Short mmCIF file of C-alpha atoms in Angstrom, two decimals:
data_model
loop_
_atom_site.label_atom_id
_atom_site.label_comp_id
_atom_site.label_asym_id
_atom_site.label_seq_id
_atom_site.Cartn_x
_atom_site.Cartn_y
_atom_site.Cartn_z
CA UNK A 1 20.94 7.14 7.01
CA UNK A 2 18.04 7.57 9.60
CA UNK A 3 16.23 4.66 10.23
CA UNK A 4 13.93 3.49 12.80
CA UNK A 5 14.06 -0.09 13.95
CA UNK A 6 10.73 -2.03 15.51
CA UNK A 7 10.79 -5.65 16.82
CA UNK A 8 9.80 -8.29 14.11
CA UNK A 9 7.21 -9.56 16.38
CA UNK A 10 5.34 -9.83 19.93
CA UNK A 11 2.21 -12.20 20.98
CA UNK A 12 0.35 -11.76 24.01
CA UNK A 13 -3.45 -12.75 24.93
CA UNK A 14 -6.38 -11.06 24.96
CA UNK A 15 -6.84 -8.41 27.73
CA UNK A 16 -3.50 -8.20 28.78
CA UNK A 17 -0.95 -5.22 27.67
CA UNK A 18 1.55 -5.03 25.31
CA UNK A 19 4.56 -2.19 24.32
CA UNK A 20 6.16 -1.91 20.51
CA UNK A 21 9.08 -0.18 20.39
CA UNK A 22 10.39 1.90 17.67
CA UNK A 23 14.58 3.14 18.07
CA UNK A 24 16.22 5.76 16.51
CA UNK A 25 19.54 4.96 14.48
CA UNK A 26 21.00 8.50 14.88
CA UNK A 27 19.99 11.75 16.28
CA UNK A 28 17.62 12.39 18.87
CA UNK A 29 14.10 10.18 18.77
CA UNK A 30 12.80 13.65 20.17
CA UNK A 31 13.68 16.04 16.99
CA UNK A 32 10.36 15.12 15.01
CA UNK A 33 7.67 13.91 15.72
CA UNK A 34 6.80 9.83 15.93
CA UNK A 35 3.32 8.77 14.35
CA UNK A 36 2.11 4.82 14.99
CA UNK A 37 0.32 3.10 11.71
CA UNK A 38 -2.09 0.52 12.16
CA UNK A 39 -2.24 -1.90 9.09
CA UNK A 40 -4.54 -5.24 8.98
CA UNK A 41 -4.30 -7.36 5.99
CA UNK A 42 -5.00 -6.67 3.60
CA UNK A 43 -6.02 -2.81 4.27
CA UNK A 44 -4.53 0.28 3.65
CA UNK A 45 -2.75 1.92 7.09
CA UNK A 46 -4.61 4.04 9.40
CA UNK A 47 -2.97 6.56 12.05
CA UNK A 48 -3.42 5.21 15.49
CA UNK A 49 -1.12 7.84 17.42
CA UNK A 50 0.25 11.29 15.93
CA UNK A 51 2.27 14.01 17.12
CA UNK A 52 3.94 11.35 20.05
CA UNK A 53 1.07 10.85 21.97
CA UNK A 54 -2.43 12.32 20.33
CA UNK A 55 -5.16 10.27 19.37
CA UNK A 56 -7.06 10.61 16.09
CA UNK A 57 -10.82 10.65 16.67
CA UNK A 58 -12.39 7.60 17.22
CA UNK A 59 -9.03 5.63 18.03
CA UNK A 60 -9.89 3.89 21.63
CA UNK A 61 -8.34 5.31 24.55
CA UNK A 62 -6.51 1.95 25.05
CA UNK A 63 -3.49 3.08 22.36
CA UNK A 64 -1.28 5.22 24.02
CA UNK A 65 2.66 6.58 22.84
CA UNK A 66 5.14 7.54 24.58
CA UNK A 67 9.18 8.97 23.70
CA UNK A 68 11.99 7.86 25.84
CA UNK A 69 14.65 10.29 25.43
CA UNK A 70 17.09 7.95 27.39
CA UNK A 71 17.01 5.09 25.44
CA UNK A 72 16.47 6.96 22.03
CA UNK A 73 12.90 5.43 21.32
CA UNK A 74 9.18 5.74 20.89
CA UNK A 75 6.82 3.30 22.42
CA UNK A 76 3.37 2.67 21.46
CA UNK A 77 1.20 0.81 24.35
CA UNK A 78 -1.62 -0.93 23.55
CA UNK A 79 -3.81 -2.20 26.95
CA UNK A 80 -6.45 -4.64 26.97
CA UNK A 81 -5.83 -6.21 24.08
CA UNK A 82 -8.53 -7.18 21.85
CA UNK A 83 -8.39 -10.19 18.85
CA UNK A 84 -9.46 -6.86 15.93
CA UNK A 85 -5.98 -5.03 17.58
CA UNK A 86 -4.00 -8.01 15.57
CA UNK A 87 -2.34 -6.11 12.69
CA UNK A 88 0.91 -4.52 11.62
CA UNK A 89 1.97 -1.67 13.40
CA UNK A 90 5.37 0.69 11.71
CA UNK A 91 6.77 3.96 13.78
CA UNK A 92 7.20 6.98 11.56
CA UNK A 93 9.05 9.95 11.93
CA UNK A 94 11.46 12.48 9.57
CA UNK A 95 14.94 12.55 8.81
CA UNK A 96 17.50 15.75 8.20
CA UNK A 97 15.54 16.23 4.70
CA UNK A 98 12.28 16.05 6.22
CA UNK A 99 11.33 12.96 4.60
CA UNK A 100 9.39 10.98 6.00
CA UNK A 101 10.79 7.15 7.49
CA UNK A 102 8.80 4.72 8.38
CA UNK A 103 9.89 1.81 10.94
CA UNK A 104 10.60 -1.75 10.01
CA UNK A 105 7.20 -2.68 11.35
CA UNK A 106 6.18 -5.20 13.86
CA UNK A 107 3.31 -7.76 13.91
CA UNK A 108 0.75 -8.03 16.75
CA UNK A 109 -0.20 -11.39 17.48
CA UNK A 110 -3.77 -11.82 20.17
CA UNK A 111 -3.46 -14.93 20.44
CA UNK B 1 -15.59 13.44 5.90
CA UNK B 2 -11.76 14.13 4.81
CA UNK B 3 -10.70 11.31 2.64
CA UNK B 4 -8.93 10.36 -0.41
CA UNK B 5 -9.88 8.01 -3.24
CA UNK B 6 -7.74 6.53 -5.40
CA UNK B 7 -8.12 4.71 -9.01
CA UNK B 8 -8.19 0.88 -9.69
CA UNK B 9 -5.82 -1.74 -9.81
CA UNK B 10 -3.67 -1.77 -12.83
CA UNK B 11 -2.03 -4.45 -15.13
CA UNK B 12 1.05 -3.89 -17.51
CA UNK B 13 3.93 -4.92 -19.43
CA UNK B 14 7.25 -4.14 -18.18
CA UNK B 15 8.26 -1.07 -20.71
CA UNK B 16 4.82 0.40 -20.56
CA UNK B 17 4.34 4.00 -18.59
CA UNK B 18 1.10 3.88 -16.03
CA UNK B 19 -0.62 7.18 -14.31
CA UNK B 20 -2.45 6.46 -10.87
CA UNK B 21 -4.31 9.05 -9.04
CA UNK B 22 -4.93 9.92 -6.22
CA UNK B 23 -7.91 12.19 -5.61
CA UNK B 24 -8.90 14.18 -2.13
CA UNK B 25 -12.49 15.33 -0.71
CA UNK B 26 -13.53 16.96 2.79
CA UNK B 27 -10.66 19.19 3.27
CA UNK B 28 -9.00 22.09 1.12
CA UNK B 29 -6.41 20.45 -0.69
CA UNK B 30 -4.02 23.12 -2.10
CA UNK B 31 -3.17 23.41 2.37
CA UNK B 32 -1.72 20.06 2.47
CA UNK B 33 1.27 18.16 1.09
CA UNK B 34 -0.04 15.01 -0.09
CA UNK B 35 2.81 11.87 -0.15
CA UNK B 36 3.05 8.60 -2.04
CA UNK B 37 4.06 5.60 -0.64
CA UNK B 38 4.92 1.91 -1.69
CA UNK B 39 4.57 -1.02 -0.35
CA UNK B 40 5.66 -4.21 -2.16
CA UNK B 41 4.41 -7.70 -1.36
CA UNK B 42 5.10 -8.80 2.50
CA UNK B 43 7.10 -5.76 2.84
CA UNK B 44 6.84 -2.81 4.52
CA UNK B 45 5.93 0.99 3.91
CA UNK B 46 8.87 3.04 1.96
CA UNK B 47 8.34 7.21 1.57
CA UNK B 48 8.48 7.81 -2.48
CA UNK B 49 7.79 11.35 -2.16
CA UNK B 50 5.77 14.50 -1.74
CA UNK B 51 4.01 17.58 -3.62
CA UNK B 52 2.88 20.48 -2.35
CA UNK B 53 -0.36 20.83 -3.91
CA UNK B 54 -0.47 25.20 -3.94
CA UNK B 55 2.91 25.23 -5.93
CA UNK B 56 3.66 21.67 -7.45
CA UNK B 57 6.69 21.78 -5.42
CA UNK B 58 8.04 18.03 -4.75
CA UNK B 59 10.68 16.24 -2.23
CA UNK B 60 11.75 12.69 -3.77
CA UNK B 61 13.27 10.25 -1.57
CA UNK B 62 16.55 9.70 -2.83
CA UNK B 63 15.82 5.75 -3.87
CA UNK B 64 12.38 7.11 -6.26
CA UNK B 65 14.44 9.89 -7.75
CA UNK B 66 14.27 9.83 -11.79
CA UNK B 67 12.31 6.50 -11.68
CA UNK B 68 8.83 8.13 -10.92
CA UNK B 69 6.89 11.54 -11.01
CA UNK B 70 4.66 13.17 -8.46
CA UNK B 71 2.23 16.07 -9.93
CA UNK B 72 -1.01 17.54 -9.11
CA UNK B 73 -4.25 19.17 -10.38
CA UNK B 74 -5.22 21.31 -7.93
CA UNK B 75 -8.40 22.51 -10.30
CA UNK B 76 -9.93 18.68 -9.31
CA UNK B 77 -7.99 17.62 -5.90
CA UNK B 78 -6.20 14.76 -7.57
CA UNK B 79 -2.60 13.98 -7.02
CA UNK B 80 -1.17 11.87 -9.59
CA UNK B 81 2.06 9.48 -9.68
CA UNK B 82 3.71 8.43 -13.14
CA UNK B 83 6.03 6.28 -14.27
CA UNK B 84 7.50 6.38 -18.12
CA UNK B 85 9.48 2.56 -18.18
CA UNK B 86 8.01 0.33 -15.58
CA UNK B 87 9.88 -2.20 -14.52
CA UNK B 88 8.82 -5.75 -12.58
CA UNK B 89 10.20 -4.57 -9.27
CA UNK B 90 7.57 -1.85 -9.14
CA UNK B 91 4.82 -4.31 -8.58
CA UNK B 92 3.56 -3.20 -5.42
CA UNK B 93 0.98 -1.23 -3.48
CA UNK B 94 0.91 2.48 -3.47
CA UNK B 95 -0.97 4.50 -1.14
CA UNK B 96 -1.21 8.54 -0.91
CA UNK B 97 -1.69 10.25 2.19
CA UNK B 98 -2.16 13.62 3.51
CA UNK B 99 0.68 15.31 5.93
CA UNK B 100 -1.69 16.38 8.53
CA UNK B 101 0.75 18.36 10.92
CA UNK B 102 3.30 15.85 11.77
CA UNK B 103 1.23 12.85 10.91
CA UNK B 104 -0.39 11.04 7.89
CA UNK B 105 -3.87 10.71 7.62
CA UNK B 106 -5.85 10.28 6.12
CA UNK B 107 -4.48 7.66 4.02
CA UNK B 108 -6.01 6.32 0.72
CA UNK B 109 -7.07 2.83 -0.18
CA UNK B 110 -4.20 2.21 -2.07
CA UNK B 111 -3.63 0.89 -5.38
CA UNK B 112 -2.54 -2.26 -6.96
CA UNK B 113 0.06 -2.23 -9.76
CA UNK B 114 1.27 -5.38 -11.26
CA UNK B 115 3.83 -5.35 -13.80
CA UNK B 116 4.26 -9.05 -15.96
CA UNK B 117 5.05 -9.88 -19.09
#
Protein backbone atom coordinates (compact mmCIF):
# COMPACT_ATOMS: atom_id res chain seq x y z
CA UNK A 1 0.00 0.00 0.00
CA UNK A 2 1.09 3.68 -0.80
CA UNK A 3 1.33 5.74 2.00
CA UNK A 4 2.88 8.94 2.79
CA UNK A 5 4.48 9.48 6.15
CA UNK A 6 4.81 13.25 7.86
CA UNK A 7 6.54 13.92 11.24
CA UNK A 8 4.07 13.87 14.27
CA UNK A 9 5.24 17.23 15.20
CA UNK A 10 7.71 20.39 14.95
CA UNK A 11 7.73 23.79 17.16
CA UNK A 12 9.63 26.70 16.28
CA UNK A 13 9.05 30.59 17.16
CA UNK A 14 7.64 33.18 15.51
CA UNK A 15 9.56 34.58 12.47
CA UNK A 16 11.84 31.95 12.07
CA UNK A 17 11.45 29.02 9.27
CA UNK A 18 10.33 25.77 9.41
CA UNK A 19 10.25 22.47 6.73
CA UNK A 20 7.43 19.45 7.02
CA UNK A 21 8.26 16.64 5.30
CA UNK A 22 6.05 14.23 3.65
CA UNK A 23 7.94 10.50 2.31
CA UNK A 24 6.82 8.24 -0.05
CA UNK A 25 6.47 4.43 1.02
CA UNK A 26 6.92 3.07 -2.56
CA UNK A 27 7.30 4.39 -5.97
CA UNK A 28 8.57 7.56 -6.97
CA UNK A 29 7.37 10.85 -4.74
CA UNK A 30 7.59 12.42 -8.37
CA UNK A 31 4.74 10.19 -10.25
CA UNK A 32 1.73 12.47 -9.01
CA UNK A 33 1.45 15.28 -7.89
CA UNK A 34 1.87 16.38 -3.89
CA UNK A 35 -0.82 18.97 -2.56
CA UNK A 36 -0.17 20.54 1.26
CA UNK A 37 -3.61 20.95 3.48
CA UNK A 38 -3.82 23.46 5.99
CA UNK A 39 -6.29 22.48 8.85
CA UNK A 40 -6.85 24.71 12.19
CA UNK A 41 -9.14 23.40 14.74
CA UNK A 42 -11.68 23.03 14.43
CA UNK A 43 -12.06 24.03 10.52
CA UNK A 44 -12.45 22.25 7.56
CA UNK A 45 -8.86 21.93 5.39
CA UNK A 46 -7.84 24.45 2.96
CA UNK A 47 -5.15 23.90 0.05
CA UNK A 48 -2.04 25.77 0.86
CA UNK A 49 0.27 24.32 -2.07
CA UNK A 50 -1.02 22.28 -5.26
CA UNK A 51 0.49 20.77 -8.15
CA UNK A 52 4.20 20.58 -5.99
CA UNK A 53 4.83 24.00 -5.76
CA UNK A 54 1.70 26.46 -6.92
CA UNK A 55 0.02 28.66 -4.72
CA UNK A 56 -3.76 29.05 -4.54
CA UNK A 57 -4.79 32.72 -4.62
CA UNK A 58 -4.49 34.53 -1.68
CA UNK A 59 -2.10 31.91 0.10
CA UNK A 60 1.04 34.24 1.29
CA UNK A 61 4.10 33.93 -0.58
CA UNK A 62 5.78 32.65 2.64
CA UNK A 63 4.43 28.73 1.91
CA UNK A 64 6.53 27.29 -0.49
CA UNK A 65 6.88 23.14 -1.69
CA UNK A 66 9.32 21.52 -2.93
CA UNK A 67 9.97 17.40 -4.25
CA UNK A 68 13.21 15.77 -3.51
CA UNK A 69 13.57 13.04 -5.87
CA UNK A 70 16.67 11.73 -3.89
CA UNK A 71 15.30 11.17 -0.76
CA UNK A 72 11.73 10.18 -2.09
CA UNK A 73 9.85 13.23 -0.42
CA UNK A 74 7.90 16.44 -0.63
CA UNK A 75 8.67 19.34 1.57
CA UNK A 76 6.49 22.13 2.38
CA UNK A 77 8.47 25.39 3.80
CA UNK A 78 6.85 27.73 5.66
CA UNK A 79 9.20 31.17 6.42
CA UNK A 80 8.49 33.72 8.86
CA UNK A 81 6.37 32.06 10.85
CA UNK A 82 3.40 33.68 12.17
CA UNK A 83 1.18 32.50 15.60
CA UNK A 84 -2.37 32.11 12.77
CA UNK A 85 0.28 29.50 10.68
CA UNK A 86 -0.30 27.04 13.91
CA UNK A 87 -2.49 24.26 12.46
CA UNK A 88 -2.35 20.78 11.02
CA UNK A 89 -0.72 20.38 7.92
CA UNK A 90 -1.20 16.46 5.81
CA UNK A 91 0.77 15.85 2.25
CA UNK A 92 -1.49 14.39 -0.40
CA UNK A 93 -0.83 12.70 -3.41
CA UNK A 94 -2.33 9.41 -5.58
CA UNK A 95 -1.61 5.92 -5.56
CA UNK A 96 -1.58 3.17 -8.66
CA UNK A 97 -5.60 3.51 -8.57
CA UNK A 98 -5.54 7.11 -8.59
CA UNK A 99 -6.94 7.49 -5.28
CA UNK A 100 -6.18 9.93 -3.52
CA UNK A 101 -3.72 9.47 0.02
CA UNK A 102 -3.38 11.77 2.31
CA UNK A 103 -0.21 11.97 4.77
CA UNK A 104 -0.24 11.13 8.43
CA UNK A 105 -0.28 14.83 9.17
CA UNK A 106 1.92 16.91 11.29
CA UNK A 107 1.16 19.69 13.84
CA UNK A 108 2.71 23.19 13.70
CA UNK A 109 3.47 24.53 16.92
CA UNK A 110 4.50 28.90 16.96
CA UNK A 111 5.31 28.90 20.00
CA UNK B 1 -16.84 32.55 -5.67
CA UNK B 2 -16.36 28.58 -6.23
CA UNK B 3 -17.47 26.89 -3.13
CA UNK B 4 -19.36 24.08 -1.74
CA UNK B 5 -21.96 23.93 1.03
CA UNK B 6 -22.82 21.18 2.81
CA UNK B 7 -25.96 20.16 5.16
CA UNK B 8 -26.05 20.16 9.05
CA UNK B 9 -24.81 18.09 11.63
CA UNK B 10 -26.65 14.90 12.10
CA UNK B 11 -27.67 12.61 15.09
CA UNK B 12 -28.64 8.81 14.87
CA UNK B 13 -29.04 5.46 16.15
CA UNK B 14 -26.67 2.89 15.16
CA UNK B 15 -28.98 0.78 12.50
CA UNK B 16 -30.46 3.90 11.06
CA UNK B 17 -29.41 4.95 7.20
CA UNK B 18 -28.40 8.95 6.96
CA UNK B 19 -28.04 11.04 3.45
CA UNK B 20 -25.58 14.14 3.66
CA UNK B 21 -25.06 16.44 0.84
CA UNK B 22 -22.90 18.10 -0.45
CA UNK B 23 -23.90 20.94 -2.75
CA UNK B 24 -21.45 23.15 -5.25
CA UNK B 25 -21.80 26.95 -6.56
CA UNK B 26 -19.31 29.23 -8.70
CA UNK B 27 -18.02 26.69 -11.01
CA UNK B 28 -19.70 24.14 -13.56
CA UNK B 29 -20.04 21.13 -11.68
CA UNK B 30 -20.72 18.24 -14.14
CA UNK B 31 -16.38 19.26 -15.12
CA UNK B 32 -15.22 18.16 -11.84
CA UNK B 33 -14.96 14.96 -9.78
CA UNK B 34 -16.11 15.85 -6.47
CA UNK B 35 -14.55 13.39 -3.39
CA UNK B 36 -15.68 12.58 0.13
CA UNK B 37 -13.57 12.39 2.87
CA UNK B 38 -13.63 11.38 6.66
CA UNK B 39 -12.15 12.40 9.36
CA UNK B 40 -12.87 10.84 12.78
CA UNK B 41 -12.16 12.49 16.11
CA UNK B 42 -8.24 13.48 16.61
CA UNK B 43 -7.55 11.63 13.53
CA UNK B 44 -6.57 12.40 10.36
CA UNK B 45 -8.04 12.77 6.71
CA UNK B 46 -8.89 9.19 4.95
CA UNK B 47 -10.06 9.29 0.90
CA UNK B 48 -13.74 7.49 0.93
CA UNK B 49 -14.25 8.06 -2.62
CA UNK B 50 -15.14 9.91 -5.77
CA UNK B 51 -18.01 10.59 -8.51
CA UNK B 52 -17.75 11.98 -11.56
CA UNK B 53 -20.53 14.28 -11.63
CA UNK B 54 -21.23 14.14 -15.94
CA UNK B 55 -21.64 10.24 -15.71
CA UNK B 56 -22.19 9.14 -11.96
CA UNK B 57 -19.14 7.19 -12.41
CA UNK B 58 -17.44 6.43 -8.82
CA UNK B 59 -13.83 5.14 -7.47
CA UNK B 60 -14.28 3.72 -3.73
CA UNK B 61 -11.31 3.36 -1.68
CA UNK B 62 -11.03 -0.11 -0.97
CA UNK B 63 -11.70 0.34 3.10
CA UNK B 64 -15.45 2.44 2.15
CA UNK B 65 -16.36 -0.19 -0.38
CA UNK B 66 -20.05 -1.67 0.29
CA UNK B 67 -20.28 0.33 3.59
CA UNK B 68 -21.25 3.74 1.90
CA UNK B 69 -22.62 5.29 -1.43
CA UNK B 70 -21.46 8.27 -3.42
CA UNK B 71 -24.21 9.74 -6.03
CA UNK B 72 -25.00 12.95 -7.57
CA UNK B 73 -27.70 15.30 -8.95
CA UNK B 74 -26.21 17.07 -11.44
CA UNK B 75 -29.81 18.94 -12.23
CA UNK B 76 -28.98 20.95 -8.58
CA UNK B 77 -24.97 20.61 -8.08
CA UNK B 78 -25.33 18.46 -5.01
CA UNK B 79 -23.26 15.43 -4.36
CA UNK B 80 -24.68 13.20 -1.90
CA UNK B 81 -23.09 10.35 0.45
CA UNK B 82 -25.39 7.49 2.00
CA UNK B 83 -25.14 5.03 4.27
CA UNK B 84 -28.04 2.12 4.75
CA UNK B 85 -26.73 0.50 8.51
CA UNK B 86 -24.66 3.02 10.33
CA UNK B 87 -22.58 1.87 12.65
CA UNK B 88 -20.75 3.81 15.87
CA UNK B 89 -17.37 3.83 14.18
CA UNK B 90 -18.72 6.14 11.50
CA UNK B 91 -18.99 9.01 13.87
CA UNK B 92 -16.81 11.38 12.31
CA UNK B 93 -16.41 14.42 10.09
CA UNK B 94 -16.96 14.28 6.42
CA UNK B 95 -15.92 16.84 4.09
CA UNK B 96 -16.39 16.94 0.06
CA UNK B 97 -14.04 18.54 -2.10
CA UNK B 98 -13.53 19.32 -5.63
CA UNK B 99 -10.43 17.62 -7.70
CA UNK B 100 -9.21 20.77 -9.13
CA UNK B 101 -6.35 19.42 -11.48
CA UNK B 102 -4.18 17.57 -9.16
CA UNK B 103 -5.36 19.27 -6.04
CA UNK B 104 -8.48 19.62 -3.77
CA UNK B 105 -10.10 22.70 -3.36
CA UNK B 106 -12.21 23.93 -2.69
CA UNK B 107 -13.16 21.96 0.21
CA UNK B 108 -16.56 22.09 2.05
CA UNK B 109 -17.30 22.89 5.65
CA UNK B 110 -17.74 19.53 6.53
CA UNK B 111 -20.31 17.74 8.33
CA UNK B 112 -20.83 16.27 11.67
CA UNK B 113 -22.29 12.76 12.05
CA UNK B 114 -22.70 11.22 15.38
CA UNK B 115 -23.95 7.85 15.71
CA UNK B 116 -25.19 6.78 19.69
CA UNK B 117 -27.56 4.84 20.99
Amino acid sequence: NFMLTQPHSVSESPGKTVTLSCTASSGSIASNYVQWYQQRPGSAPTTVIYEDNQRPSGVPDRFSGSIDSSSNSASLTISGLKTEDEADYYCQSYDSNNEGVFGTGTKVTVL
Amino acid sequence: EVQLVQSGAEVKKPGESLTISCKGSGFSFTTYWITWVRQMPGKGLEWMGRIDPSDSYTHYSPSFQGHVTISVDKSISTAYLQWNSLKASDTAMYYCARRFGGSYLPWGQGTLVTVSS
